[in-house]
Coordinates of C-alpha atoms in Angstrom, one line a residue:
Chain K
M19 CA 2.7 16.5 23.2
A20 CA -0.8 15.3 22.3
I21 CA -2.9 15.0 19.1
S22 CA -6.5 15.2 19.6
T23 CA -8.9 13.8 16.9
R24 CA -12.4 12.5 16.7
L25 CA -11.0 9.1 17.6
T26 CA -9.4 10.3 20.9
E27 CA -12.6 12.0 21.8
L28 CA -14.6 8.9 21.0
L29 CA -12.5 6.4 22.8
K30 CA -11.6 8.8 25.5
V31 CA -7.8 8.4 25.2
E32 CA -5.0 10.8 24.8
H33 CA -3.3 9.5 21.7
P34 CA -4.9 8.4 18.5
I35 CA -3.1 5.1 18.4
L36 CA -4.8 1.7 18.7
L37 CA -2.9 -1.6 19.4
A38 CA -3.8 -4.2 16.8
P39 CA -5.6 -7.2 18.6
M40 CA -2.7 -9.6 17.5
D41 CA -3.8 -13.2 18.3
V42 CA -1.8 -14.4 21.3
V43 CA 0.7 -11.6 21.0
A44 CA -1.7 -8.8 22.3
D45 CA -2.3 -10.2 25.8
G46 CA -3.6 -8.4 28.9
R47 CA -0.1 -7.2 29.8
L48 CA 0.7 -5.6 26.4
A49 CA -2.9 -4.2 26.1
A50 CA -2.7 -2.6 29.6
A51 CA 0.8 -1.0 28.9
V52 CA -0.4 0.6 25.7
S53 CA -3.6 1.9 27.4
Q54 CA -1.6 3.2 30.5
A55 CA 0.7 5.1 28.0
G56 CA -2.4 7.0 26.8
A57 CA -3.2 5.1 23.7
F58 CA -5.9 2.3 23.3
G59 CA -4.8 -1.2 24.1
I60 CA -6.8 -4.1 22.7
I61 CA -6.6 -7.7 23.8
G62 CA -6.3 -10.1 20.9
G63 CA -9.2 -12.5 21.6
G64 CA -8.2 -14.1 18.2
Y65 CA -9.7 -17.6 17.5
G66 CA -11.0 -17.5 21.1
N67 CA -10.2 -19.5 24.1
E68 CA -12.4 -18.7 27.0
A69 CA -9.7 -19.5 29.7
W70 CA -7.1 -17.5 28.1
L71 CA -9.5 -14.5 27.5
T72 CA -10.7 -14.5 31.0
R73 CA -7.2 -14.6 32.5
E74 CA -5.9 -11.9 30.1
M75 CA -8.9 -9.6 31.0
D76 CA -8.1 -10.2 34.6
V77 CA -4.5 -9.1 34.0
A78 CA -5.6 -5.9 32.4
R79 CA -8.5 -5.1 34.7
N80 CA -6.9 -1.9 36.0
A81 CA -6.5 -0.5 32.5
R82 CA -9.1 0.6 30.0
V83 CA -8.7 -1.8 27.1
G84 CA -10.8 -3.1 24.4
V85 CA -11.1 -6.7 23.1
G86 CA -10.8 -7.9 19.5
F87 CA -12.1 -11.0 17.8
I88 CA -11.7 -12.8 14.4
T89 CA -15.3 -12.4 13.5
W90 CA -15.8 -15.6 11.6
S91 CA -14.2 -17.6 14.3
M92 CA -15.9 -16.0 17.3
A93 CA -19.2 -16.4 15.6
K94 CA -18.7 -20.3 16.1
N95 CA -18.8 -19.6 19.9
P96 CA -20.5 -16.2 20.6
R97 CA -20.2 -16.9 24.4
L98 CA -16.6 -15.3 23.9
L99 CA -18.2 -11.9 23.0
D100 CA -20.5 -12.3 26.1
L101 CA -17.5 -12.9 28.3
A102 CA -15.7 -9.8 26.9
L103 CA -19.0 -7.6 27.2
E104 CA -19.4 -8.6 30.9
R105 CA -16.4 -6.6 31.7
K106 CA -18.0 -3.5 30.2
P107 CA -15.1 -2.6 27.7
P108 CA -15.0 0.8 26.0
A109 CA -14.9 -1.0 22.6
I110 CA -14.9 -4.2 20.8
I111 CA -13.0 -4.6 17.5
L112 CA -14.4 -7.2 15.0
S113 CA -12.2 -8.2 12.1
F114 CA -12.8 -10.5 9.1
G115 CA -16.5 -11.3 8.9
D116 CA -20.1 -10.3 9.1
V117 CA -20.6 -8.0 12.2
Q118 CA -24.5 -8.0 11.9
P119 CA -25.2 -10.9 14.2
H120 CA -23.1 -9.1 17.0
A121 CA -23.8 -5.4 16.5
G122 CA -27.0 -5.2 18.7
K123 CA -25.4 -7.0 21.6
I124 CA -22.2 -4.8 21.6
K125 CA -24.4 -1.5 21.5
R126 CA -26.6 -2.7 24.2
A127 CA -23.6 -3.4 26.5
G128 CA -22.5 0.2 25.9
A129 CA -19.4 -0.6 24.0
K130 CA -18.2 1.1 20.8
M131 CA -18.0 -1.2 17.8
I132 CA -14.8 -0.9 15.9
C133 CA -14.9 -2.7 12.4
Q134 CA -11.6 -3.6 10.7
I135 CA -12.2 -3.7 6.9
Q136 CA -10.1 -4.3 3.9
T137 CA -12.1 -2.9 1.1
V138 CA -14.3 0.2 0.3
A139 CA -17.2 -2.1 -0.1
Q140 CA -16.7 -3.7 3.3
A141 CA -16.4 -0.1 4.8
K142 CA -19.9 0.8 3.4
D143 CA -21.3 -2.3 4.9
A144 CA -19.8 -1.7 8.3
V145 CA -21.0 1.9 8.3
A146 CA -24.6 0.5 7.5
Q147 CA -24.3 -2.1 10.4
G148 CA -23.6 0.8 12.8
A149 CA -19.8 0.8 13.2
D150 CA -18.6 3.6 15.5
V151 CA -15.0 3.4 14.1
L152 CA -13.6 1.9 11.0
V153 CA -10.0 0.5 10.7
A154 CA -8.9 0.7 7.1
Q155 CA -6.4 -2.1 7.0
G156 CA -4.1 -2.2 4.0
S157 CA -2.2 -5.2 2.6
E158 CA 0.9 -4.1 4.2
A159 CA -0.2 -5.3 7.6
G160 CA 1.3 -8.3 9.2
G161 CA -1.0 -11.3 9.7
H162 CA -4.4 -11.8 7.9
G163 CA -5.7 -9.3 5.5
M164 CA -6.5 -8.7 1.8
A165 CA -5.1 -7.1 -1.1
R166 CA -5.7 -3.3 -1.1
G167 CA -2.9 -1.0 -0.1
T168 CA -3.1 1.4 2.8
F169 CA -2.2 4.6 0.9
A170 CA -5.2 4.6 -1.5
L171 CA -7.6 2.6 0.6
V172 CA -7.7 5.0 3.7
P173 CA -8.9 8.2 1.8
A174 CA -11.3 6.1 -0.2
V175 CA -12.7 4.6 3.1
V176 CA -12.9 8.2 4.5
D177 CA -15.0 9.3 1.6
V178 CA -17.6 6.6 2.2
A179 CA -17.5 6.7 6.1
R180 CA -20.4 9.2 6.5
G181 CA -18.5 10.9 9.4
V182 CA -17.5 7.6 11.2
P183 CA -13.9 8.0 12.3
V184 CA -11.3 6.0 10.5
A185 CA -8.1 4.5 11.8
A186 CA -5.3 3.5 9.2
A187 CA -3.7 0.1 9.6
G188 CA -0.9 -1.6 7.6
G189 CA 2.4 0.0 7.2
V190 CA 2.4 2.2 10.5
A191 CA 5.6 1.9 12.7
D192 CA 6.7 5.5 13.3
G193 CA 5.5 9.0 13.6
R194 CA 5.7 9.5 9.8
G195 CA 3.0 7.0 9.3
L196 CA 0.7 8.5 12.0
A197 CA 1.2 12.1 10.5
A198 CA 0.6 10.7 6.9
A199 CA -2.5 8.8 8.1
L200 CA -4.1 12.1 9.3
M201 CA -3.2 13.7 6.1
L202 CA -5.1 11.0 4.2
G203 CA -8.2 11.9 6.3
A204 CA -7.8 9.3 9.0
D205 CA -8.2 10.1 12.7
G206 CA -5.6 7.8 14.0
V207 CA -3.7 4.6 13.4
L208 CA -3.8 1.0 14.4
A209 CA -0.3 -0.6 14.7
G210 CA 0.5 -4.3 15.1
T211 CA 4.2 -5.3 14.2
R212 CA 5.6 -2.2 15.8
F213 CA 4.1 -3.3 19.2
F214 CA 5.0 -7.0 18.4
A215 CA 8.6 -5.7 18.7
S216 CA 8.1 -4.5 22.2
Q217 CA 9.2 -5.7 25.6
E218 CA 5.7 -6.5 26.8
A219 CA 4.4 -8.4 23.7
V220 CA 4.2 -12.1 23.9
G221 CA 6.7 -13.8 21.7
S222 CA 10.3 -15.1 21.9
S223 CA 13.4 -12.9 21.7
A224 CA 14.4 -14.8 18.5
A225 CA 11.2 -13.9 16.8
K226 CA 11.4 -10.3 17.8
E227 CA 15.1 -10.0 16.8
R228 CA 14.0 -11.2 13.3
L229 CA 11.6 -8.1 13.1
V230 CA 14.5 -5.9 14.0
A231 CA 16.8 -7.3 11.3
A232 CA 14.3 -7.8 8.5
S233 CA 13.5 -5.5 5.6
G234 CA 9.8 -5.2 4.4
D235 CA 11.1 -6.5 1.0
A236 CA 11.5 -9.8 2.8
T237 CA 7.8 -10.3 3.8
I238 CA 5.2 -12.3 1.8
R239 CA 1.4 -12.6 1.8
S240 CA 0.4 -16.2 1.3
I241 CA -1.7 -19.0 2.7
L242 CA 1.5 -21.3 3.1
F243 CA 1.7 -21.0 6.9
D244 CA -2.2 -21.4 7.3
I245 CA -1.8 -24.7 5.4
A246 CA 1.1 -25.7 7.7
R247 CA -0.7 -25.0 10.8
R248 CA -4.0 -26.6 9.5
N249 CA -5.8 -23.3 9.8
V250 CA -6.7 -22.1 6.3
W251 CA -9.0 -19.0 6.3
P252 CA -12.0 -18.5 4.0
A253 CA -10.8 -16.7 0.7
P254 CA -9.8 -14.0 -0.2
Y255 CA -7.8 -13.6 3.1
T256 CA -4.1 -14.3 3.2
G257 CA -1.5 -13.7 5.8
R258 CA 1.8 -11.6 5.8
V259 CA 4.8 -13.1 7.4
L260 CA 8.5 -12.9 7.1
R261 CA 9.9 -15.1 4.3
N262 CA 12.0 -18.0 5.5
E263 CA 13.2 -21.3 4.4
F264 CA 9.7 -22.9 4.6
S265 CA 8.1 -20.1 2.6
E266 CA 10.7 -20.1 -0.1
R267 CA 10.6 -23.9 -0.5
W268 CA 6.7 -23.9 -1.0
R269 CA 6.0 -20.7 -2.6
G270 CA 3.8 -21.1 -5.6
R271 CA 3.4 -24.8 -4.7
E272 CA 0.3 -24.5 -2.3
A273 CA -1.7 -27.4 -3.8
E274 CA 1.4 -29.7 -3.5
L275 CA 1.8 -28.6 0.2
M276 CA -1.8 -29.5 0.7
Q277 CA -1.0 -32.9 -0.4
H278 CA 1.7 -33.2 2.2
Q279 CA -0.2 -31.4 4.9
A280 CA -0.1 -34.2 7.5
A281 CA 3.7 -34.5 7.4
E282 CA 4.4 -30.9 7.1
A283 CA 2.0 -29.8 9.8
A284 CA 3.7 -32.1 12.3
R285 CA 7.2 -30.9 11.1
Y286 CA 5.8 -27.2 11.5
E287 CA 4.5 -27.8 15.0
E288 CA 7.8 -29.2 16.1
A289 CA 9.6 -26.3 14.7
K290 CA 7.2 -23.7 16.3
A291 CA 7.7 -25.4 19.7
A292 CA 11.4 -25.3 19.3
G293 CA 11.6 -21.6 18.2
D294 CA 13.0 -22.6 14.8
F295 CA 11.9 -19.6 12.6
D296 CA 13.5 -20.9 9.5
T297 CA 10.3 -23.2 9.3
A298 CA 7.8 -21.4 11.8
A299 CA 6.4 -18.1 10.7
V300 CA 7.1 -14.8 12.2
I301 CA 4.1 -12.7 11.5
A302 CA 5.1 -9.2 10.3
G303 CA 4.1 -6.3 8.2
E304 CA 6.0 -4.4 5.6
A305 CA 6.7 -1.7 8.2
V306 CA 9.5 -3.8 9.7
D307 CA 11.9 -1.6 7.8
M308 CA 11.2 1.1 10.4
I309 CA 11.8 -1.2 13.3
S310 CA 15.3 -1.3 14.9
D311 CA 14.7 -2.1 18.5
I312 CA 12.6 -3.8 21.1
P313 CA 11.6 -0.9 23.6
P314 CA 8.8 -1.0 26.2
A315 CA 5.2 -0.3 24.5
A316 CA 4.9 3.0 26.3
E317 CA 8.1 4.3 24.6
I318 CA 6.6 3.3 21.2
V319 CA 3.6 5.4 22.0
V320 CA 5.5 8.4 23.0
R321 CA 7.9 8.2 19.9
L322 CA 5.0 8.1 17.5
V323 CA 3.3 11.0 19.0
K324 CA 6.4 13.2 19.3
E325 CA 7.5 12.6 15.9
A326 CA 4.1 13.0 14.3
S327 CA 3.5 16.1 16.2
A328 CA 6.7 17.8 15.0
L329 CA 5.8 16.8 11.5
L330 CA 2.3 18.1 11.7
A331 CA 3.8 21.4 13.2
G332 CA 5.9 21.9 10.2
S333 CA 9.3 20.5 11.0
N334 CA 9.8 19.0 7.6
R335 CA 11.8 19.7 4.5
Y336 CA 8.9 21.3 2.5
R337 CA 7.8 24.9 2.5
V338 CA 4.3 25.9 1.8
S339 CA 3.7 29.6 0.5
G340 CA 1.4 31.7 -1.4
Chain F
M14 CA -0.2 28.3 -3.6
A15 CA 3.2 26.6 -3.8
I16 CA 4.9 23.7 -2.0
S17 CA 8.7 23.9 -2.4
T18 CA 10.8 20.8 -1.7
R19 CA 14.3 19.5 -2.7
L20 CA 12.5 18.1 -5.7
T21 CA 11.2 21.3 -7.1
E22 CA 14.6 22.9 -6.5
L23 CA 16.4 20.0 -8.3
L24 CA 14.0 19.9 -11.3
K25 CA 13.4 23.7 -11.2
V26 CA 9.6 23.4 -11.3
E27 CA 6.9 25.2 -9.2
H28 CA 5.1 22.0 -8.0
P29 CA 6.4 18.7 -6.5
I30 CA 4.3 16.6 -8.8
L31 CA 5.6 14.4 -11.8
L32 CA 3.6 12.9 -14.5
A33 CA 4.0 9.2 -14.7
P34 CA 5.6 8.3 -18.1
M35 CA 2.6 6.2 -19.2
D36 CA 3.4 4.2 -22.3
V37 CA 1.3 5.8 -25.2
V38 CA -0.9 7.7 -22.8
A39 CA 1.7 10.3 -21.7
D40 CA 2.4 11.9 -25.1
G41 CA 4.0 15.2 -25.8
R42 CA 0.6 17.1 -25.5
L43 CA -0.1 15.7 -22.0
A44 CA 3.6 16.1 -20.7
A45 CA 3.6 19.7 -22.0
A46 CA 0.3 20.6 -20.4
V47 CA 1.6 19.2 -17.0
S48 CA 4.8 21.2 -17.3
Q49 CA 3.1 24.3 -18.3
A50 CA 1.0 24.1 -15.2
G51 CA 4.1 24.2 -13.1
A52 CA 4.6 20.5 -12.5
F53 CA 7.0 18.1 -14.3
G54 CA 5.6 16.4 -17.4
I55 CA 7.4 13.3 -18.7
I56 CA 6.9 11.7 -22.1
G57 CA 6.2 8.0 -21.9
G58 CA 8.8 6.5 -24.1
G59 CA 7.6 3.0 -23.0
Y60 CA 8.6 0.2 -25.1
G61 CA 10.4 2.6 -27.6
N62 CA 9.3 3.6 -31.1
E63 CA 11.6 6.1 -32.7
A64 CA 9.2 7.8 -34.9
W65 CA 6.6 8.1 -32.1
L66 CA 9.1 9.6 -29.6
T67 CA 10.5 12.0 -32.2
R68 CA 7.1 13.3 -33.0
E69 CA 6.0 13.6 -29.3
M70 CA 9.3 15.4 -28.3
D71 CA 8.6 17.8 -31.2
V72 CA 5.0 18.4 -30.0
A73 CA 6.3 19.2 -26.5
R74 CA 9.3 21.3 -27.7
N75 CA 8.1 24.5 -26.1
A76 CA 7.8 22.9 -22.7
R77 CA 10.4 21.6 -20.2
V78 CA 9.6 17.9 -20.2
G79 CA 11.3 14.7 -19.3
V80 CA 11.4 11.4 -21.0
G81 CA 10.7 8.0 -19.5
F82 CA 11.7 4.5 -20.7
I83 CA 11.1 0.9 -19.6
T84 CA 14.7 0.3 -19.0
W85 CA 14.8 -3.5 -19.9
S86 CA 13.0 -2.6 -23.1
M87 CA 15.0 0.4 -24.1
A88 CA 18.2 -1.6 -23.4
K89 CA 17.4 -3.5 -26.6
N90 CA 17.7 -0.3 -28.5
P91 CA 19.7 2.4 -26.6
R92 CA 19.5 4.6 -29.7
L93 CA 16.1 5.8 -28.1
L94 CA 18.0 7.2 -25.2
D95 CA 20.3 9.0 -27.5
L96 CA 17.4 10.4 -29.3
A97 CA 15.8 11.7 -26.2
L98 CA 19.2 13.2 -24.8
E99 CA 19.9 15.1 -28.0
R100 CA 17.0 17.2 -26.9
K101 CA 18.8 18.1 -23.6
P102 CA 15.9 17.2 -21.4
P103 CA 16.0 18.2 -17.8
A104 CA 15.6 14.6 -16.7
I105 CA 15.3 11.0 -17.9
I106 CA 13.3 8.5 -15.8
L107 CA 14.3 4.8 -16.0
S108 CA 11.8 2.2 -14.6
F109 CA 12.2 -1.5 -14.3
G110 CA 15.7 -2.7 -14.9
D111 CA 19.4 -2.0 -14.5
V112 CA 20.3 1.6 -14.9
Q113 CA 24.0 1.0 -14.8
P114 CA 24.7 0.8 -18.6
H115 CA 22.8 4.1 -19.1
A116 CA 23.9 6.3 -16.1
G117 CA 27.0 7.8 -17.6
K118 CA 25.5 8.7 -20.8
I119 CA 22.6 10.5 -19.0
K120 CA 24.9 12.4 -16.7
R121 CA 27.2 13.5 -19.5
A122 CA 24.3 14.9 -21.4
G123 CA 23.5 17.1 -18.3
A124 CA 20.2 15.4 -17.6
K125 CA 19.1 14.3 -14.1
M126 CA 18.7 10.7 -13.6
I127 CA 15.4 9.6 -12.0
C128 CA 15.1 6.0 -10.9
Q129 CA 11.7 4.5 -10.4
I130 CA 12.2 1.5 -7.9
Q131 CA 9.7 -0.9 -6.2
T132 CA 11.9 -2.3 -3.2
V133 CA 14.3 -1.1 -0.7
A134 CA 17.0 -3.1 -2.2
Q135 CA 16.5 -1.6 -5.6
A136 CA 16.7 1.9 -4.0
K137 CA 19.9 1.3 -2.4
D138 CA 21.3 0.0 -5.8
A139 CA 19.9 3.1 -7.6
V140 CA 21.5 5.4 -5.2
A141 CA 24.8 3.6 -5.7
Q142 CA 24.4 4.0 -9.5
G143 CA 24.1 7.8 -9.0
A144 CA 20.3 8.4 -9.1
D145 CA 19.4 12.1 -8.7
V146 CA 15.9 11.2 -7.7
L147 CA 14.3 8.1 -6.7
V148 CA 10.6 7.4 -7.4
A149 CA 9.3 4.8 -4.8
Q150 CA 6.4 3.0 -6.5
G151 CA 4.1 1.1 -4.5
S152 CA 1.8 -1.8 -5.6
E153 CA -1.3 0.5 -5.7
A154 CA 0.0 2.0 -8.9
G155 CA -1.6 1.4 -12.3
G156 CA 0.4 -0.6 -14.9
H157 CA 3.5 -2.6 -14.3
G158 CA 5.0 -2.8 -10.8
M159 CA 5.7 -5.0 -7.9
A160 CA 4.3 -6.1 -4.5
R161 CA 5.4 -3.6 -1.9
G162 CA 2.7 -1.0 -0.8
T163 CA 3.4 2.7 -0.9
F164 CA 2.6 3.5 2.7
A165 CA 5.6 1.6 4.3
L166 CA 7.8 1.6 1.1
V167 CA 8.3 5.3 0.9
P168 CA 9.7 6.0 4.4
A169 CA 11.9 3.0 4.1
V170 CA 13.2 4.3 0.8
V171 CA 13.8 7.7 2.4
D172 CA 15.8 6.0 5.1
V173 CA 18.3 4.5 2.6
A174 CA 18.2 7.4 0.1
R175 CA 21.3 9.1 1.5
G176 CA 19.8 12.4 0.9
V177 CA 18.7 11.7 -2.7
P178 CA 15.0 13.2 -3.0
V179 CA 12.2 10.7 -3.2
A180 CA 8.8 10.9 -5.0
A181 CA 6.0 8.7 -3.9
A182 CA 4.1 6.9 -6.6
G183 CA 1.1 4.4 -6.4
G184 CA -2.2 5.7 -4.9
V185 CA -1.9 9.4 -5.3
A186 CA -4.7 11.1 -6.9
D187 CA -5.5 14.0 -4.7
G188 CA -3.9 16.6 -2.4
R189 CA -4.4 14.1 0.6
G190 CA -2.0 11.8 -1.2
L191 CA 0.5 14.7 -1.8
A192 CA 0.4 15.9 1.9
A193 CA 0.7 12.4 3.2
A194 CA 3.7 11.6 0.9
L195 CA 5.5 14.7 2.4
M196 CA 4.7 13.4 5.9
L197 CA 6.3 10.0 5.0
G198 CA 9.5 11.9 4.1
A199 CA 9.1 12.2 0.4
D200 CA 9.8 15.4 -1.5
G201 CA 6.9 15.0 -4.0
V202 CA 4.8 12.5 -5.9
L203 CA 4.4 11.0 -9.3
A204 CA 0.8 10.3 -10.5
G205 CA -0.3 8.3 -13.4
T206 CA -3.9 7.2 -13.3
R207 CA -5.1 10.7 -12.1
F208 CA -3.5 12.2 -15.2
F209 CA -4.8 9.3 -17.4
A210 CA -8.4 10.7 -16.6
S211 CA -7.5 14.1 -17.9
Q212 CA -8.7 15.8 -21.2
E213 CA -5.2 15.7 -22.8
A214 CA -4.3 12.1 -22.1
V215 CA -4.3 9.7 -25.1
G216 CA -7.1 7.2 -24.6
S217 CA -10.7 6.8 -25.5
S218 CA -13.6 8.5 -23.6
A219 CA -14.9 5.0 -23.0
A220 CA -11.6 4.0 -21.1
K221 CA -11.6 7.3 -19.1
E222 CA -15.2 7.0 -18.1
R223 CA -14.5 3.5 -16.7
L224 CA -11.7 5.2 -14.5
V225 CA -14.3 7.6 -13.2
A226 CA -17.0 4.9 -12.4
A227 CA -14.6 2.4 -11.0
S228 CA -13.6 1.7 -7.4
G229 CA -10.1 0.7 -6.4
D230 CA -11.6 -2.6 -5.1
A231 CA -12.2 -3.5 -8.7
T232 CA -8.6 -3.5 -9.8
I233 CA -6.4 -6.4 -10.2
R234 CA -2.6 -6.9 -10.4
S235 CA -1.8 -9.8 -12.7
I236 CA -0.1 -11.0 -15.9
L237 CA -3.3 -11.9 -17.7
F238 CA -3.2 -8.9 -20.0
D239 CA 0.5 -9.3 -20.8
I240 CA -0.2 -12.8 -21.8
A241 CA -3.2 -11.6 -24.1
R242 CA -1.0 -9.0 -25.9
R243 CA 1.9 -11.2 -26.1
N244 CA 4.0 -9.0 -23.9
V245 CA 4.9 -11.0 -20.7
W246 CA 7.4 -9.1 -18.6
P247 CA 10.2 -10.6 -16.6
A248 CA 9.1 -11.7 -13.1
P249 CA 8.4 -10.4 -10.5
Y250 CA 6.7 -7.6 -12.5
T251 CA 2.8 -7.6 -13.0
G252 CA 0.4 -5.1 -14.0
R253 CA -2.5 -3.4 -12.4
V254 CA -5.7 -2.9 -14.5
L255 CA -9.4 -2.7 -13.9
R256 CA -11.1 -6.0 -13.6
N257 CA -13.3 -6.9 -16.5
E258 CA -15.1 -9.9 -18.0
F259 CA -11.7 -11.1 -19.5
S260 CA -9.8 -10.9 -16.2
E261 CA -12.6 -12.6 -14.3
R262 CA -12.8 -15.5 -16.8
W263 CA -9.0 -16.2 -16.7
R264 CA -8.0 -15.3 -13.1
G265 CA -5.9 -17.9 -11.5
R266 CA -5.6 -19.8 -14.9
E267 CA -2.6 -18.2 -16.3
A268 CA -1.0 -21.3 -17.6
E269 CA -4.3 -22.4 -19.3
L270 CA -4.4 -18.9 -20.9
M271 CA -0.9 -19.4 -22.2
Q272 CA -2.1 -22.6 -23.9
H273 CA -4.8 -20.7 -25.7
Q274 CA -2.6 -17.6 -26.3
A275 CA -2.8 -17.5 -30.2
A276 CA -6.5 -17.3 -30.2
E277 CA -6.9 -15.2 -27.2
A278 CA -4.4 -12.7 -28.5
A279 CA -6.2 -12.3 -31.7
R280 CA -9.5 -11.8 -29.9
Y281 CA -7.9 -9.4 -27.4
E282 CA -6.4 -7.4 -30.4
E283 CA -9.8 -7.1 -32.1
A284 CA -11.5 -6.1 -28.7
K285 CA -8.7 -3.3 -28.2
A286 CA -9.2 -2.0 -31.7
A287 CA -13.0 -1.8 -31.2
G288 CA -12.7 -0.1 -27.8
D289 CA -14.4 -3.2 -26.0
F290 CA -13.2 -2.8 -22.4
D291 CA -15.0 -5.9 -21.4
T292 CA -12.1 -7.7 -22.9
A293 CA -9.4 -5.0 -23.4
A294 CA -7.7 -3.7 -20.3
V295 CA -8.1 -0.3 -18.9
I296 CA -4.8 0.3 -16.9
A297 CA -5.6 1.9 -13.6
G298 CA -4.2 2.2 -10.1
E299 CA -6.1 1.7 -6.8
A300 CA -6.5 5.5 -6.5
V301 CA -9.4 5.5 -9.0
D302 CA -11.8 5.8 -6.0
M303 CA -10.6 9.4 -5.7
I304 CA -11.2 10.1 -9.5
S305 CA -14.7 11.4 -10.4
D306 CA -14.2 13.6 -13.4
I307 CA -11.9 14.2 -16.6
P308 CA -10.6 17.7 -16.1
P309 CA -7.8 19.4 -18.0
A310 CA -4.3 18.3 -16.7
A311 CA -3.6 21.8 -15.5
E312 CA -6.5 21.7 -13.1
I313 CA -5.4 18.5 -11.6
V314 CA -2.0 20.1 -10.8
V315 CA -3.9 23.0 -9.2
R316 CA -6.2 20.9 -7.1
L317 CA -3.6 18.7 -5.8
V318 CA -1.3 21.7 -4.8
K319 CA -4.3 23.6 -3.3
E320 CA -5.7 20.8 -1.2
A321 CA -2.2 19.5 -0.1
S322 CA -1.2 23.1 1.0
A323 CA -4.5 23.6 3.0
L324 CA -3.8 20.3 4.8
L325 CA -0.2 21.1 5.5
A326 CA -1.2 24.4 6.8
G327 CA -3.4 22.7 9.3
S328 CA -6.9 22.7 7.9
N329 CA -7.7 19.3 9.3
R330 CA -9.7 17.8 12.0
Y331 CA -6.8 17.0 14.3
R332 CA -5.3 19.4 16.9
V333 CA -1.6 19.3 18.1
S334 CA -1.0 20.6 21.5
G335 CA 1.6 20.5 24.3

């Protein structure tokens, strides 16, 4: 089974599925596993740590993987991008910030520039800056993002993409999501939470088990956890996580939490170190409803493609006639 | 062209498309036009006005239309439901509130009970109460709703629906949305904003032209307009509208607006009467990006079905092989 799209052609992969460059979680091992399964693995360069990035690129050196950065954070140390480009990756993915200062360097290194955007206006800007692929990320996504929902954002982005392939992100955890994304006009998907609940992803079993148990009803998009870990992002970005005792205690009281930041941040760090997820956040998107196990990453890729292929081939409840 | 699903069979209609029971906007004329085009029109009983409802049901008496209510509001005057059931409608749609007190009456009258829900937990409850159809409404929708996005909510609701057909709502304005909803496991869609921008919908040309001009980026989900029209809903419901001067002035200052409610409500009512949409709200969902004209409602139905049928038949950019 295979689904070919403009995205599989451009990235020279078998399956139109991208691994979300989840900070810390998407390391060299997970990215390599996803690429070796025929999809496109991306190392989560995140906030940027040269030693970590070098090590993880080493781990994945036998696989064709991309590298992702939080643009506004990487911009404080562009040497991280240079380190990544020295490895001649097929693609760099930039999320959350102005890509203009980095576009020329990426192109000259022969890498494709994938831009993850959250609004139609950002999509237009990324296309103007030379994006080779757009990732339209809806609010359902785990981790940082904005307010627009995947379902209406994707076709709207396709309509302004001027032929640039689009991947849908936010809410994709099974083949139904992949098939639906293609119907909305996308050329593939980017999945995060689904791959977090994989055997290879960096993360404790306790955190992964919370993903398996949770409903998307029990997620929240807020800045509470950013305050607690002293890492508040520029507006309008917020982060989606599973609700827990901490979020329910402070919800709607962000200003008050800021006033207690020193004490709460210390308490939060301790909880994180101890694996206490009643306080520490488990980053998760609304698609957790569709996650009920922790398989190897390769099996996730196979399932998505198999299920989507069957749906696209018409194995569904509807009948088209006339 | 026709797409048959369990929903078209159950409601005995040609196309798996429901008109959202938009308060005031979805009157007898619009509902009848949608039904006569082969989809399922629903009169927006909204907050409930006996004279209005009787008149609009009279207008639509030659068409097979349903009637929709805001459950918590109708519960204050259940006589409205009796009035609707006297007409032997094919279906009643209840949104926002506990359906239990009304379910028996609806069933005994021979009408199908359609329950619009916003979370997986609500879906389970509606199925337990005997819902014949679930409408899974995502946050992208115009007007009142909750926080979960359509893309991940729909498959999660399908998975707990125990065979009850599901319609996707929130973000659907073209055939891509209909085709995607079917891939997510839904049996059809419910569309609001797309039908608001139709010739038959009740509403000024100025409001409809704002829908044509707007991007989904420029919508906001808040309670600002509910405060201004003295109609604050029980939490956690908020309403999606186009941003305007009023919303941008008060955004994030809800408590302050409450303190000025008397003066602002008077100013708001004046603006509404004058068609001043810099102050008065235009209710709209994120799918406005896909709305670029104000056609007759029947043409909207035909377009959705034609485009979705073509996509489902494989007229797309992807290729499935293997």
